[in-house]
């Protein structure tokens, strides 16, 4: 599989993990029906995911900004934000208040 396809899958898994959080990362590859996330397990092996996570670098470590806790992913975060705005996804500030959603 091409590097670009692996990257897309890896980023997709990261986004999904942010949306559907589990207590332990390994649980996404579990065979247990209660916690299994098939799309993650079918997209990439746990070993491939760990290798990509370990080796992926998005920032220049020679220009560390200690005041920014997200400096290692800041360039990619900025790129994502620009793309989301370009395609109309989150093009303005959104706020959801618990009063807006009916609770039964």
XYZ file of N, CA and C in Angstrom, residues 1-71:
213
model
N 0.857 -1.183 0.000
C 0.000 0.000 0.000
C 0.899 1.242 0.000
N 0.474 2.247 -0.699
C 1.259 3.477 -0.831
C 1.321 4.229 0.491
N 2.391 4.998 0.656
C 2.581 5.797 1.875
C 1.410 6.745 2.117
N 0.923 7.366 1.054
C -0.171 8.326 1.202
C -1.428 7.644 1.740
N -1.705 6.446 1.270
C -2.884 5.712 1.749
C -2.740 5.373 3.230
N -1.537 4.973 3.641
C -1.297 4.695 5.060
C -1.489 5.953 5.901
N -0.982 7.072 5.397
C -1.129 8.332 6.138
C -2.598 8.702 6.290
N -3.360 8.555 5.229
C -4.791 8.870 5.293
C -5.490 7.986 6.316
N -5.165 6.718 6.309
C -5.764 5.801 7.281
C -5.349 6.165 8.704
N -4.071 6.465 8.872
C -3.556 6.829 10.193
C -4.265 8.074 10.723
N -4.375 9.093 9.895
C -5.037 10.334 10.308
C -6.517 10.078 10.583
N -7.136 9.254 9.765
C -8.529 8.896 10.007
C -8.717 8.204 11.343
N -7.790 7.314 11.675
C -7.853 6.619 12.963
C -7.690 7.616 14.101
N -6.754 8.553 13.974
C -6.564 9.565 15.019
C -7.828 10.404 15.214
N -8.446 10.809 14.113
C -9.674 11.601 14.209
C -10.786 10.793 14.864
N -10.907 9.538 14.483
C -11.932 8.680 15.077
C -11.678 8.476 16.567
N -10.412 8.323 16.946
C -10.071 8.148 18.358
C -10.436 9.383 19.170
N -10.345 10.546 18.558
C -10.750 11.764 19.253
C -12.249 11.834 19.451
N -12.984 11.260 18.535
C -14.449 11.268 18.599
C -14.981 10.131 19.462
N -14.410 8.952 19.300
C -14.863 7.760 20.018
C -13.737 7.297 20.938
N -13.608 7.929 22.090
C -12.470 7.633 22.953
C -12.716 6.386 23.797
N -11.671 5.596 23.919
C -11.670 4.404 24.757
C -10.579 4.570 25.805
N -10.694 3.884 26.937
C -9.706 4.057 28.016
C -8.276 3.705 27.615
N -8.114 2.715 26.746
C -6.776 2.302 26.323
C -6.728 2.196 24.802
N -5.636 2.626 24.238
C -5.471 2.625 22.786
C -5.615 1.225 22.186
N -5.135 0.209 22.895
C -5.177 -1.163 22.392
C -6.600 -1.651 22.161
N -7.559 -1.054 22.850
C -8.946 -1.504 22.759
C -9.535 -1.325 21.359
N -8.999 -0.409 20.584
C -9.502 -0.199 19.226
C -9.269 -1.427 18.344
N -8.289 -2.242 18.687
C -7.976 -3.445 17.923
C -8.459 -4.707 18.630
N -9.227 -4.558 19.666
C -9.721 -5.691 20.441
C -10.635 -6.580 19.597
N -10.662 -7.848 19.930
C -11.582 -8.784 19.287
C -12.889 -8.889 20.066
N -12.947 -8.251 21.218
C -14.148 -8.242 22.057
C -15.238 -7.415 21.380
N -16.395 -7.995 21.180
C -17.482 -7.316 20.466
C -17.951 -6.044 21.168
N -17.826 -5.989 22.484
C -18.311 -4.829 23.236
C -17.483 -3.574 23.010
N -16.201 -3.741 22.760
C -15.342 -2.559 22.641
C -14.656 -2.445 21.283
N -14.783 -3.452 20.472
C -14.102 -3.479 19.184
C -14.555 -2.331 18.277
N -13.610 -1.759 17.564
C -13.910 -0.743 16.555
C -13.413 -1.326 15.229
N -14.326 -1.964 14.511
C -13.956 -2.726 13.313
C -13.247 -1.886 12.264
N -13.684 -0.660 12.075
C -13.079 0.171 11.027
C -11.601 0.434 11.315
N -11.250 0.554 12.585
C -9.842 0.751 12.949
C -9.072 -0.537 12.706
N -9.606 -1.633 13.225
C -8.924 -2.921 13.096
C -8.775 -3.335 11.630
N -9.783 -3.040 10.818
C -9.734 -3.422 9.407
C -8.870 -2.487 8.563
N -8.618 -1.280 9.044
C -7.852 -0.287 8.279
C -6.353 -0.450 8.401
N -5.905 -0.799 9.608
C -4.469 -0.829 9.860
C -4.207 -1.702 11.081
N -3.138 -2.475 11.031
C -2.800 -3.298 12.194
C -2.300 -2.402 13.328
N -2.378 -2.916 14.523
C -1.915 -2.153 15.685
C -0.423 -1.862 15.570
N 0.342 -2.817 15.060
C 1.784 -2.623 14.894
C 2.075 -1.522 13.876
N 1.359 -1.512 12.755
C 1.539 -0.450 11.760
C 1.198 0.910 12.361
N 0.098 0.969 13.115
C -0.316 2.220 13.760
C 0.766 2.710 14.718
N 1.257 1.816 15.554
C 2.293 2.203 16.525
C 3.562 2.679 15.830
N 3.956 2.008 14.765
C 5.150 2.423 14.021
C 4.975 3.820 13.438
N 3.816 4.073 12.843
C 3.576 5.409 12.272
C 3.551 6.461 13.370
N 2.896 6.152 14.471
C 2.797 7.106 15.578
C 4.180 7.430 16.142
N 5.025 6.434 16.211
C 6.364 6.625 16.759
C 7.262 7.425 15.813
N 7.111 7.223 14.524
C 8.048 7.806 13.559
C 7.575 9.088 12.896
N 6.322 9.427 13.060
C 5.783 10.619 12.409
C 6.223 11.888 13.141
N 6.814 12.824 12.405
C 7.223 14.116 12.961
C 6.642 15.213 12.079
N 5.940 16.138 12.690
C 5.277 17.205 11.945
C 5.906 18.570 12.172
N 6.842 18.659 13.091
C 7.440 19.954 13.416
C 8.961 19.853 13.393
N 9.578 20.988 13.210
C 11.031 21.085 13.237
C 11.471 21.177 14.696
N 12.124 20.134 15.192
C 12.528 20.102 16.599
C 13.628 21.102 16.935
N 14.239 21.709 15.930
C 15.262 22.717 16.217
C 14.626 24.069 16.551
N 13.325 24.199 16.320
C 12.613 25.454 16.600
C 11.474 25.205 17.591
N 11.805 24.650 18.724
C 10.808 24.301 19.736
C 10.268 25.558 20.409
N 8.951 25.627 20.513
C 8.282 26.721 21.219
C 7.718 26.154 22.521
N 8.438 26.360 23.613
C 8.033 25.789 24.900
C 6.738 26.374 25.443
N 6.320 27.521 24.937
C 5.071 28.125 25.419
C 3.842 27.502 24.752
N 4.044 26.762 23.675
C 2.945 26.129 22.944
C 2.974 24.627 23.196
N 2.011 24.135 23.953
C 1.985 22.713 24.286
C 1.705 21.836 23.068
N 1.163 22.427 22.024
C 0.845 21.668 20.812
C 1.846 21.927 19.687
N 3.036 22.424 20.016
C 3.984 22.832 18.978
C 4.349 21.689 18.030
